[in-house]
Short mmCIF file of C-alpha atoms and ligand atoms in Angstrom, two decimals:
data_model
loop_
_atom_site.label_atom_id
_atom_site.label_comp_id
_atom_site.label_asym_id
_atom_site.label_seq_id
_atom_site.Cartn_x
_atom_site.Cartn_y
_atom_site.Cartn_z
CA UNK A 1 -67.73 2.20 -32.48
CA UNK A 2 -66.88 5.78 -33.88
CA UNK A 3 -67.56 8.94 -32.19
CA UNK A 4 -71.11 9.46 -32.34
CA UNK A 5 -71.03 13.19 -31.73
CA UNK A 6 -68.65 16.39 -33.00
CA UNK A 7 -66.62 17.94 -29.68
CA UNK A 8 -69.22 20.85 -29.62
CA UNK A 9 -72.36 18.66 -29.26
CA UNK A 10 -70.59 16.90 -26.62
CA UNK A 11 -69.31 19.76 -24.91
CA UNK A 12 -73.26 21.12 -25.20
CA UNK A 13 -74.75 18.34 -23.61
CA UNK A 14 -72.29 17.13 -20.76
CA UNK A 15 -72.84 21.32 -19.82
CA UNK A 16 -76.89 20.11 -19.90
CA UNK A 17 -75.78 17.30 -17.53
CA UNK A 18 -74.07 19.41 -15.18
CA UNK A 19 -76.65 22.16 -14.92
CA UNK A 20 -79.27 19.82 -14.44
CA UNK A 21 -77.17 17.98 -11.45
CA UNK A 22 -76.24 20.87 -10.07
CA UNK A 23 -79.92 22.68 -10.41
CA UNK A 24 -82.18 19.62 -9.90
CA UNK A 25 -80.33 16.64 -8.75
CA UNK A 26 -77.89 17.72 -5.94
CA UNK A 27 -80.30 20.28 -4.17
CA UNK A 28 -82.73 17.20 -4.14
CA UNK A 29 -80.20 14.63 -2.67
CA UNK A 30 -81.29 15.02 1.18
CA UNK A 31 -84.45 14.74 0.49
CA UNK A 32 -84.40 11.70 -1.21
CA UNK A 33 -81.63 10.37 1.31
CA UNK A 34 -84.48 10.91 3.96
CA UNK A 35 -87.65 9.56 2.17
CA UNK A 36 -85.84 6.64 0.14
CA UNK A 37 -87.57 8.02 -2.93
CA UNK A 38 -86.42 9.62 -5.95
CA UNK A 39 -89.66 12.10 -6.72
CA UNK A 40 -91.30 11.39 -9.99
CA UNK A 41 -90.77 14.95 -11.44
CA UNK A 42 -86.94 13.82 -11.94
CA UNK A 43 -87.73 10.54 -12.69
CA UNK A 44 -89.33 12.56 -15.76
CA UNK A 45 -86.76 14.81 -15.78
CA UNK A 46 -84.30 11.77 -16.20
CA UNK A 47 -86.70 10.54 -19.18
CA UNK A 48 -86.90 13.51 -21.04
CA UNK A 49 -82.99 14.32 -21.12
CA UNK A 50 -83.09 10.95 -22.86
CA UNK A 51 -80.58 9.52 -19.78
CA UNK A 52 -82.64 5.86 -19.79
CA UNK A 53 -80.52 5.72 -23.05
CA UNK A 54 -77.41 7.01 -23.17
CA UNK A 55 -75.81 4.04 -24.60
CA UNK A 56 -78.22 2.35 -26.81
CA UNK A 57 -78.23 3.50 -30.89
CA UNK A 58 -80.32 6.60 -31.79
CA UNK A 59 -82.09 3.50 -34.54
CA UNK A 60 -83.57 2.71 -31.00
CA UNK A 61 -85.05 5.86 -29.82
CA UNK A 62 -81.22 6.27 -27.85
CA UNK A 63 -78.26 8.82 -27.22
CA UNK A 64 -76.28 6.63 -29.36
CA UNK A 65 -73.30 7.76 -27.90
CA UNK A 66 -70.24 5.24 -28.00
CA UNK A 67 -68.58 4.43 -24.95
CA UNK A 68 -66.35 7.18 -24.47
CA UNK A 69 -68.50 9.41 -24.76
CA UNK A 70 -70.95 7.54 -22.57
CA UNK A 71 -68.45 7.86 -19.77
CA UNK A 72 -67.63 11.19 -20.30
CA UNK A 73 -71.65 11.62 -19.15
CA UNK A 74 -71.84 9.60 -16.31
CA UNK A 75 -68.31 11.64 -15.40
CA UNK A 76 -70.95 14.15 -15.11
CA UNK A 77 -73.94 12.81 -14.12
CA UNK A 78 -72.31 11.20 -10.98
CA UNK A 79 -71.32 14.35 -9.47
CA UNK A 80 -74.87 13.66 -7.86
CA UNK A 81 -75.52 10.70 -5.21
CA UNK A 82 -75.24 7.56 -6.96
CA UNK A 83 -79.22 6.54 -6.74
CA UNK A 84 -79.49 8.84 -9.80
CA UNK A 85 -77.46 6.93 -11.79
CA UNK A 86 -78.83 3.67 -10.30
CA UNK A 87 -82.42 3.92 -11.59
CA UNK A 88 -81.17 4.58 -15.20
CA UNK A 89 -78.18 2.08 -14.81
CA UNK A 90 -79.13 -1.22 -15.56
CA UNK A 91 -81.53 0.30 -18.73
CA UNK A 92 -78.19 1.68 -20.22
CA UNK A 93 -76.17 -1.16 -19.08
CA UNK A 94 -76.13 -4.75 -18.08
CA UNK A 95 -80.27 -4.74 -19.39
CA UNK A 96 -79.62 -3.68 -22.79
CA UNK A 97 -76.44 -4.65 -23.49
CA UNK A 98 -77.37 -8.03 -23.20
CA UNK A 99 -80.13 -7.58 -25.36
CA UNK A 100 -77.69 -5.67 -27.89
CA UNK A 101 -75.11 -7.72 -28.37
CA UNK A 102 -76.51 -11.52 -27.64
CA UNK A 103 -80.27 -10.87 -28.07
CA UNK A 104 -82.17 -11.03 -31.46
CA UNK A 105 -83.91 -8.63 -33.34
CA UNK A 106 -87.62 -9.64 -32.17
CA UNK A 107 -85.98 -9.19 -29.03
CA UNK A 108 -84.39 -5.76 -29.78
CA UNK A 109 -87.49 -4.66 -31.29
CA UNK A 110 -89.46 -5.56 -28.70
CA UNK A 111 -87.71 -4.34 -26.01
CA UNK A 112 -85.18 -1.79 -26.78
CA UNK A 113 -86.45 1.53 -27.65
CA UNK A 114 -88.62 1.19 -24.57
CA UNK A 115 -85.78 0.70 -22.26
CA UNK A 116 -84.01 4.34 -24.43
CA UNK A 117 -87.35 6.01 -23.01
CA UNK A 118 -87.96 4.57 -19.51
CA UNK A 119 -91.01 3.97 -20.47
CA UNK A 120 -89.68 -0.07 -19.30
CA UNK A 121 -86.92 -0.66 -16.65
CA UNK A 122 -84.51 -3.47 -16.84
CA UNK A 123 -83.02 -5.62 -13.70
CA UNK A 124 -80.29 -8.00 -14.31
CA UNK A 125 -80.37 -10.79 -12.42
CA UNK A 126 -77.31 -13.23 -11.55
CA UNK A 127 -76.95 -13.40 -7.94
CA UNK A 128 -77.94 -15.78 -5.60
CA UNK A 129 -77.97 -16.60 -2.27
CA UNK A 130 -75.75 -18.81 -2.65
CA UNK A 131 -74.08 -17.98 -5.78
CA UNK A 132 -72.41 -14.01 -5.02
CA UNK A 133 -68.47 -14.00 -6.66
CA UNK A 134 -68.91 -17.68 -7.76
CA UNK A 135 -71.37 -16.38 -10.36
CA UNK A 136 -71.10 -20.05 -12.34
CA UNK A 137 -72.26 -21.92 -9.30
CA UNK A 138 -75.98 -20.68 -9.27
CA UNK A 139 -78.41 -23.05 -9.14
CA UNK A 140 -81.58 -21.05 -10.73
CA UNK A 141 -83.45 -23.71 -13.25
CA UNK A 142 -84.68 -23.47 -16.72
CA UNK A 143 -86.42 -26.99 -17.44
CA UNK A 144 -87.33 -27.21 -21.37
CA UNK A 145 -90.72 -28.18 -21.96
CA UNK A 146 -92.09 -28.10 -25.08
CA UNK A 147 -92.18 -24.10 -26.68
CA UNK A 148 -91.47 -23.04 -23.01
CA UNK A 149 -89.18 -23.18 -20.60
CA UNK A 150 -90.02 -23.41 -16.53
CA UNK A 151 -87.89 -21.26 -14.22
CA UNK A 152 -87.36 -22.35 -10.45
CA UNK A 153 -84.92 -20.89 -8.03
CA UNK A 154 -84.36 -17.20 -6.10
CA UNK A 155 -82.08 -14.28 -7.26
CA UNK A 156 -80.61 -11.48 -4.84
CA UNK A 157 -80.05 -8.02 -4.00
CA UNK A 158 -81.86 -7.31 -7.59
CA UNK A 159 -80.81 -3.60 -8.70
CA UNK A 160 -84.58 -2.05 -9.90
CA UNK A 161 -86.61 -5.02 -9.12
CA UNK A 162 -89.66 -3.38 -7.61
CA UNK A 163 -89.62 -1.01 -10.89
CA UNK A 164 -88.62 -3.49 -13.20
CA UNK A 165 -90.41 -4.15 -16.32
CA UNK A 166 -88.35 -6.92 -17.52
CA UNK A 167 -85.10 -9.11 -15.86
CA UNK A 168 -82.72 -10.99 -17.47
CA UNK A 169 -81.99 -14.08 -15.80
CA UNK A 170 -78.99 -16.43 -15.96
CA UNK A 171 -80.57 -20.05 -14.86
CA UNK A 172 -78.90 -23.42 -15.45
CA UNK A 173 -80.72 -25.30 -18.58
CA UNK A 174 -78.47 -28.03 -18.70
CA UNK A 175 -78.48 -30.02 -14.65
CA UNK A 176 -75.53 -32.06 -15.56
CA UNK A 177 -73.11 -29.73 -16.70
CA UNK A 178 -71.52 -27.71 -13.49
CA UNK A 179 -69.83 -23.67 -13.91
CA UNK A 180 -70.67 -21.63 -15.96
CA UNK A 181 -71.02 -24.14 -19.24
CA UNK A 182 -75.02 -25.23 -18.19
CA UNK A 183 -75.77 -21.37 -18.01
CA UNK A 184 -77.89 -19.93 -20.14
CA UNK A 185 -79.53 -16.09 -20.42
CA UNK A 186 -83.64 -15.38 -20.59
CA UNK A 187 -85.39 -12.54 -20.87
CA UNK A 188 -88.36 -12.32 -18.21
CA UNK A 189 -91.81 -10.10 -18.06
CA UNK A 190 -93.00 -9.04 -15.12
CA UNK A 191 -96.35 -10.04 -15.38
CA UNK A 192 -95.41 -13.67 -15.93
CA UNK A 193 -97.26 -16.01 -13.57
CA UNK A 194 -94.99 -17.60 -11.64
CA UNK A 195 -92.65 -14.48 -11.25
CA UNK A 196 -92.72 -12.47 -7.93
CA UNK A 197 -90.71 -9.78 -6.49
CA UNK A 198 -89.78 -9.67 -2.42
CA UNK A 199 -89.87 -6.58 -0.16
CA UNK A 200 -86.80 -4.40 -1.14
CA UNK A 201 -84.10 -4.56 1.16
CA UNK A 202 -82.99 -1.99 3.45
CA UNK A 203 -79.40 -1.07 2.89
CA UNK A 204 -76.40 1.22 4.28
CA UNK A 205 -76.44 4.30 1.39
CA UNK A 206 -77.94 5.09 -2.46
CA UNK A 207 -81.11 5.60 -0.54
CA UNK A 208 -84.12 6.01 -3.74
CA UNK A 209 -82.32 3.20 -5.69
CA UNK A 210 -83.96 0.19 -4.78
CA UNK A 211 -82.79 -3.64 -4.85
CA UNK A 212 -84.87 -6.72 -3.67
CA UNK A 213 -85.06 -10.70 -4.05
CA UNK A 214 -86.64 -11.74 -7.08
CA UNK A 215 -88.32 -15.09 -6.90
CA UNK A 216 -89.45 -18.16 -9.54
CA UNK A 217 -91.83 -20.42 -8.97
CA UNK A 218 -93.02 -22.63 -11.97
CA UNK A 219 -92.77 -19.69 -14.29
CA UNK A 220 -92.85 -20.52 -17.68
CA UNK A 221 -91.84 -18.28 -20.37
CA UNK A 222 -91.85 -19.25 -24.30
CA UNK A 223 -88.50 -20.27 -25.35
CA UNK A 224 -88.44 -16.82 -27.65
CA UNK A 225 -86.76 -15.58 -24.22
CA UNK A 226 -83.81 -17.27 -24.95
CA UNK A 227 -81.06 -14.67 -25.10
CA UNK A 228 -78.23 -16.29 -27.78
CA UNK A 229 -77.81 -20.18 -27.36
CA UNK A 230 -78.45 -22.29 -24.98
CA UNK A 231 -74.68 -22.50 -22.57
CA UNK A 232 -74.06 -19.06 -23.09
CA UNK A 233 -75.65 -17.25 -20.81
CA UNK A 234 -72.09 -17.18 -18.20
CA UNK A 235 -70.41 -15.19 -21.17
CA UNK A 236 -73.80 -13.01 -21.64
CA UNK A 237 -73.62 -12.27 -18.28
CA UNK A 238 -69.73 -11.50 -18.56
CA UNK A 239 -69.54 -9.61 -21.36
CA UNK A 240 -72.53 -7.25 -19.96
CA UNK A 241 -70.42 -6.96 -16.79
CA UNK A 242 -67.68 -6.33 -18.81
CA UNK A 243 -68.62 -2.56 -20.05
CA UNK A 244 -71.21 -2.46 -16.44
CA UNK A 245 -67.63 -2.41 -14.92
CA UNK A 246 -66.77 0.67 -16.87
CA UNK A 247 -69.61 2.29 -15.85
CA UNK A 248 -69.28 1.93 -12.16
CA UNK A 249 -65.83 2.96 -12.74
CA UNK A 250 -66.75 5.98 -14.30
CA UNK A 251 -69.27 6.52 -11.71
CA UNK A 252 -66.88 6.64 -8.88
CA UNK A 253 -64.68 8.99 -10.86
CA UNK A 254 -67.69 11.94 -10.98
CA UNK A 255 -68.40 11.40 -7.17
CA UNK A 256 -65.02 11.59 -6.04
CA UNK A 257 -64.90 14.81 -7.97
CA UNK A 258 -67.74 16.33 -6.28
CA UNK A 259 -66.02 14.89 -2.85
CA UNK A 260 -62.91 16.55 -3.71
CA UNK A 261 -65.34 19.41 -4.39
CA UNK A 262 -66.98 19.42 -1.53
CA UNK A 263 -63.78 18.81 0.67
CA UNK A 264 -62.22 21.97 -0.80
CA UNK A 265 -65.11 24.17 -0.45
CA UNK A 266 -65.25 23.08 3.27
CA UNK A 267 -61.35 23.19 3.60
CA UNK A 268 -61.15 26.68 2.61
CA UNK A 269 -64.69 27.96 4.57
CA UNK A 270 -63.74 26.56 8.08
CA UNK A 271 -60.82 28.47 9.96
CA UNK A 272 -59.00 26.67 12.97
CA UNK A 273 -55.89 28.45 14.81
CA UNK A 274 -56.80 31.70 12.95
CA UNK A 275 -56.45 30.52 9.01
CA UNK A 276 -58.65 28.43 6.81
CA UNK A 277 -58.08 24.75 7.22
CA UNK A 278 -57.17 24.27 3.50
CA UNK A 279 -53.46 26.64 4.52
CA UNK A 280 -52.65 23.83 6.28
CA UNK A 281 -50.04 20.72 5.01
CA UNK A 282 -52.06 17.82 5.81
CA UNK A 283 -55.31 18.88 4.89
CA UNK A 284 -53.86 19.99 1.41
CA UNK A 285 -52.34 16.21 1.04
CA UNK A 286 -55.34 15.01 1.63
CA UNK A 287 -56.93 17.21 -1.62
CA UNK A 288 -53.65 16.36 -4.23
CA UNK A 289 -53.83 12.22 -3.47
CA UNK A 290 -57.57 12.77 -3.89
CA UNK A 291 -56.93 15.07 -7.00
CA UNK A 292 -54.38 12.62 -8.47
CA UNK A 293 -55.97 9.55 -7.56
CA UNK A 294 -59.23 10.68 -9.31
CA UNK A 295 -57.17 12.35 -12.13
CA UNK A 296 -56.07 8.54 -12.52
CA UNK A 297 -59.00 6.69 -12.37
CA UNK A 298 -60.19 9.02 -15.22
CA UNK A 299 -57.59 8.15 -17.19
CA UNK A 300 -58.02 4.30 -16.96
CA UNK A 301 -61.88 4.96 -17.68
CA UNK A 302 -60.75 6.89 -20.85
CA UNK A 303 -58.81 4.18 -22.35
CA UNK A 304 -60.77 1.53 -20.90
CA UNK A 305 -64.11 2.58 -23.05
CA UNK A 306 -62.16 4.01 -26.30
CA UNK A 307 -60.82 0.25 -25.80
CA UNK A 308 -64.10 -0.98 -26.25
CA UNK A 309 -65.44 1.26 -29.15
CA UNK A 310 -62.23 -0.27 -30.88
CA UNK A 311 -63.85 -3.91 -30.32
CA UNK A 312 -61.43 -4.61 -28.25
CA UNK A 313 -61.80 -7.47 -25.40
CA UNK A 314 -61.51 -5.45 -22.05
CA UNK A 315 -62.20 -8.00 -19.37
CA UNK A 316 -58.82 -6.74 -17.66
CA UNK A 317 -58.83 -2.93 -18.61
CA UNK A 318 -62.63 -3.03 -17.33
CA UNK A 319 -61.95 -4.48 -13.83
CA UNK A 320 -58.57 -2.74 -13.48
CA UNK A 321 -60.61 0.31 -13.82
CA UNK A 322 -63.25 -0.77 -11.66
CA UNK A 323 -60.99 -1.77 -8.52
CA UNK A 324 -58.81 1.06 -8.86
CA UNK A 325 -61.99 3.53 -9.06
CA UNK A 326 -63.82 1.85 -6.69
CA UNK A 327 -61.33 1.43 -3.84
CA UNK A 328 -59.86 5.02 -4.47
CA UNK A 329 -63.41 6.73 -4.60
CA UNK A 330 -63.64 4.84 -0.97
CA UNK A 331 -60.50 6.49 0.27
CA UNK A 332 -61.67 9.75 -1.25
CA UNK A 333 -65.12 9.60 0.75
CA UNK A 334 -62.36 8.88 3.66
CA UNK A 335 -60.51 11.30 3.58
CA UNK A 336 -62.93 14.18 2.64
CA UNK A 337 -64.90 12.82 5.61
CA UNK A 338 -61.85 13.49 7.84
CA UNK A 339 -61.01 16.91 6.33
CA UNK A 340 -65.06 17.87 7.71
CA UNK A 341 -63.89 16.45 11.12
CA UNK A 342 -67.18 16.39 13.50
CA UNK A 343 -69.16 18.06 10.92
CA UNK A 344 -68.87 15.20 8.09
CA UNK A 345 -70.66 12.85 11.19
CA UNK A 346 -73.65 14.49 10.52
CA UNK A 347 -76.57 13.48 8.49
CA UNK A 348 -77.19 16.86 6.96
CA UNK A 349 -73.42 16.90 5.53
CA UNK A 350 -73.00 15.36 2.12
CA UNK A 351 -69.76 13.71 2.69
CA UNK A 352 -71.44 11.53 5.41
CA UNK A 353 -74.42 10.76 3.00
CA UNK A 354 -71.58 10.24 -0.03
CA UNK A 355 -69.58 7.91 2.14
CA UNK A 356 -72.59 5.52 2.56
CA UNK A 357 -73.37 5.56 -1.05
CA UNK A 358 -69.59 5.01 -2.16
CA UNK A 359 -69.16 1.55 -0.19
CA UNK A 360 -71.02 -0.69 -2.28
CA UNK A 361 -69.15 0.17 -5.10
CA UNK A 362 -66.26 -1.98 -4.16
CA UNK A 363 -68.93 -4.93 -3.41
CA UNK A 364 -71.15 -5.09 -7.14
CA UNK A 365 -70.57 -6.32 -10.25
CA UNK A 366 -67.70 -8.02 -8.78
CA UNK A 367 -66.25 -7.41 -5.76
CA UNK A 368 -62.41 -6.00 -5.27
CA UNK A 369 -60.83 -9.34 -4.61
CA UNK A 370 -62.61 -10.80 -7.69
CA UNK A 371 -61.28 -8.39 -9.96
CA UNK A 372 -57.87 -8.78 -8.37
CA UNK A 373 -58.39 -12.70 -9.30
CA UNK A 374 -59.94 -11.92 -12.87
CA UNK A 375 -56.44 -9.60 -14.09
CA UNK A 376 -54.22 -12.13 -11.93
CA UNK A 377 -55.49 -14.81 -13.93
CA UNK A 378 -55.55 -12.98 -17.39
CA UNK A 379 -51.94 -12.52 -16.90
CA UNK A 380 -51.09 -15.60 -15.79
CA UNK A 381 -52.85 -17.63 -19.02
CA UNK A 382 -51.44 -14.95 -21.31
CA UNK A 383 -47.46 -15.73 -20.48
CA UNK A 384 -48.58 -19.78 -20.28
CA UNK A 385 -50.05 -19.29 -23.93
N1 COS B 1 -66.23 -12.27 -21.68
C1 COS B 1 -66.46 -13.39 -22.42
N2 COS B 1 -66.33 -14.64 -21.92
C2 COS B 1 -65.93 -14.77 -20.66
C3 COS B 1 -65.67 -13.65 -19.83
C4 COS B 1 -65.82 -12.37 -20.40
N3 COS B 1 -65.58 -11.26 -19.69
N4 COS B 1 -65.29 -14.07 -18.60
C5 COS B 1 -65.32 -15.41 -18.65
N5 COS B 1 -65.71 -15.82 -19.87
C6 COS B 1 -65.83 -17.21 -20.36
C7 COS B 1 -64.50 -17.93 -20.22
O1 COS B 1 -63.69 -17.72 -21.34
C8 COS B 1 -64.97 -19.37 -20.11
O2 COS B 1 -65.29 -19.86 -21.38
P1 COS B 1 -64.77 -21.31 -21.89
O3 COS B 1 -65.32 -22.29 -20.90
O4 COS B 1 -65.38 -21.43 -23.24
O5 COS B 1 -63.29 -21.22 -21.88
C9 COS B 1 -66.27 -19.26 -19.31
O6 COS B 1 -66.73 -17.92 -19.52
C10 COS B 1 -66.07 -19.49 -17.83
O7 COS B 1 -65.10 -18.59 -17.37
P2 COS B 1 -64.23 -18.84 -16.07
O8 COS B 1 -63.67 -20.22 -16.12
O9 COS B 1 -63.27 -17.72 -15.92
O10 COS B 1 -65.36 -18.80 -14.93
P3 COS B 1 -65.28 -18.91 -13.36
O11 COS B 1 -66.40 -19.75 -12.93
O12 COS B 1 -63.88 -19.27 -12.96
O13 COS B 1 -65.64 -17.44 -12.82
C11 COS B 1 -65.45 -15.06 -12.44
C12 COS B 1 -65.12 -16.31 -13.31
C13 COS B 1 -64.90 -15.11 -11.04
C14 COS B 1 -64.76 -13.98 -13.23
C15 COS B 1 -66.97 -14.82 -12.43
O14 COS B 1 -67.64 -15.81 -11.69
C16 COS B 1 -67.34 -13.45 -11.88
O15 COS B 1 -67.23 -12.44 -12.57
N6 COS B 1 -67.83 -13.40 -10.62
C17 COS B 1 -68.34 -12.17 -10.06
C18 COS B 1 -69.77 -12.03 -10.43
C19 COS B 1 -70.26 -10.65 -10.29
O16 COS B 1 -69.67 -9.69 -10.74
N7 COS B 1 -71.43 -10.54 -9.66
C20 COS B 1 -72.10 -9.33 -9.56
C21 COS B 1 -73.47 -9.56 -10.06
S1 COS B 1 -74.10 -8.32 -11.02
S2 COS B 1 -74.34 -6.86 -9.75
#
């Protein structure tokens, strides 16, 4: 895909983006650290801005904006904790690009331009509890019968599932076929009998982004739901992950920013033997691998998404990106920890509440070691071919 936008209109709205973190979102971050609750006023605020729809086509109600420029926004948007970015994530990513690229167009029209507004919240659901890296091995059923189908089976640690208008839901249609070839992709209402959604879970950070089992029992659904063919739902699920991996990428690029941010601001406020921290050697080698690191993991992002809008195949770019982003925004959240000493301990300090959000980004949508296997592999079959 083309750029969507001329440099100016860009440079306009990613300045929007960073007033309105800076303004709204970051002074709010405690807060909803605290309560585990993002307050409905920038829940609106996230609708109006049009942010539920960054990625999907402006024929939709959408940004539009190609992926570039897409990551250029969440470059910004991601200066603030990641729970932002959580609650609008799955609408801009693994939800609708499922429905995008696989889907129909009674599906798209159905669907779509209500997941550009917010007004509907998508949760993608592939995990299991027994099915986590070895995403081909779940064991979620979709028995044909008749015009319907009849889903049985659990899914975990569901991103949005207590908001969640509709999931999509990789279960296995065909018993006898093992992996990822008896997988196919369904989209799911949430008012389907049947369908049921557990407590949420408590977790370590993004505190206001919520995640929870989601549960089938007998729940039929019309076979309209079907998203492509029957079988394909693995590759559905792995091309959304595909550009979801870019995402998170990007997203760990804007919050080790505002870590390096708020490691230099500390660095050169907090004076120990007589001179501000920040004069010192090994406080300042902490900032330039930070700085460098992050200046890298920008760069992969870059090329990564302009990959993409070329219609290029970035299975490898996307989770090079994504372990390299997601490992170095840990050691950023380290480090800038360290340079706080005591202080980045406590709860009121944003580098503490930062380095509980960061963690989980080297866990989802693939954890380190299964990207590691994914471009391993890729290599491999490329210099057998
Ligand atoms: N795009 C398109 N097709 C893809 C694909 C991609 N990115 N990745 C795999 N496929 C296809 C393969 O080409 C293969 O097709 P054929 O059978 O026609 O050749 C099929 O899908 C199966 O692929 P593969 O054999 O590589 O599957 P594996 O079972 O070995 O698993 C991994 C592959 C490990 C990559 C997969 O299970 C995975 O990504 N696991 C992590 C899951 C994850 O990220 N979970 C987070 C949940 S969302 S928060």
């Amino acid at each position: 895909m083309t750029a969507t936008l001329d440099p100016e209109t860009l440079a306009e709205l990613l300045q929007t983006i960073r007033r309105f973190v800076t303004e709204r979102l970051i002074p709010a971050e405690q807060q909803v650290d605290r309560e585990d609750r993002i307050p409905e006023d920038i829940l609106r605020d996230l609708q109006a801005m049009g942010l539920y729809g960054i990625t999907i086509p402006t024929g939709y109600g959408g940004l539009g904006l190609n992926a570039e420029e897409s990551v250029q926004v969440f470059f910004e948007l991601c200066r603030a904790a990641p729970a932002f970015r959580s609650v609008i994530g799955i609408n801009n990513g693994l939800g609708s690009s499922s429905i995008l690229s696989d889907g129909n167009d009674d599906q798209r029209n159905r669907y779509i331009r209500r997941l550009a507004s917010g007004d509907l919240v998508a949760a993608f659901c592939l995990t299991e509890p027994d099915s986590g890296s070895d995403a081909g091995a779940l064991t979620t059923t979709a028995r044909r019968d008749g015009d319907h189908y009849i889903l049985n089976g659990t899914k975990r640690y569901i991103t949005n599932a207590p908001q969640a208008g509709i999931f999509i839901v990789m279960a296995r249609t065909d018993p006898a076929q093992a992996g990822a070839a008896g997988v196919s992709a369904f989209i799911v209402e949430r008012e389907t009998p049947g369908l049921s959604v557990a407590r949420p879970d408590r977790k370590m950070g993004q505190k206001g982004a919520h995640l929870a089992d989601v549960i089938f029992e007998d729940c039929r659904i019309p076979a309209s739901a079907l998203i492509g063919r029957e079988g394909q739902g693995f590759k559905v699920a792995m091309r959304a992950l595909d550009r979801g991996r870019i995402h998170i990428a990007a997203m760990c690029v804007g919050i080790s920013e505002r870590l390096i941010d708020e490691g230099l601001t500390y660095a050169l406020d907090r004076p120990q033997f007589g001179k501000p921290i920040a004069e010192y050697q090994l406080v300042q080698a902490m900032l330039a691998d930070s700085k460098a690191e992050a200046y890298a993991a920008r760069c992969m992002v870059l090329d990564a998404a302009r990959r993409l809008d070329r219609g290029e195949r970035v299975s490898v770019e996307a989770s090079c990106s994504k372990m390299f982003a997601s490992e170095m925004c840990c050691r950023v959240a380290d480090r800038v920890v360290q340079i706080h000493g005591g202080a980045g301990y406590i709860s009121e300090c944003a580098a503490e509440r930062l380095y509980r959000d960061v963690r989980v980004f080297r866990l989802y949508e693939g954890t380190t070691q299964i990207q590691q296997l994914i471009i391993a592999k890729a290599m491999i079959t490329a210099r057998r071919a």
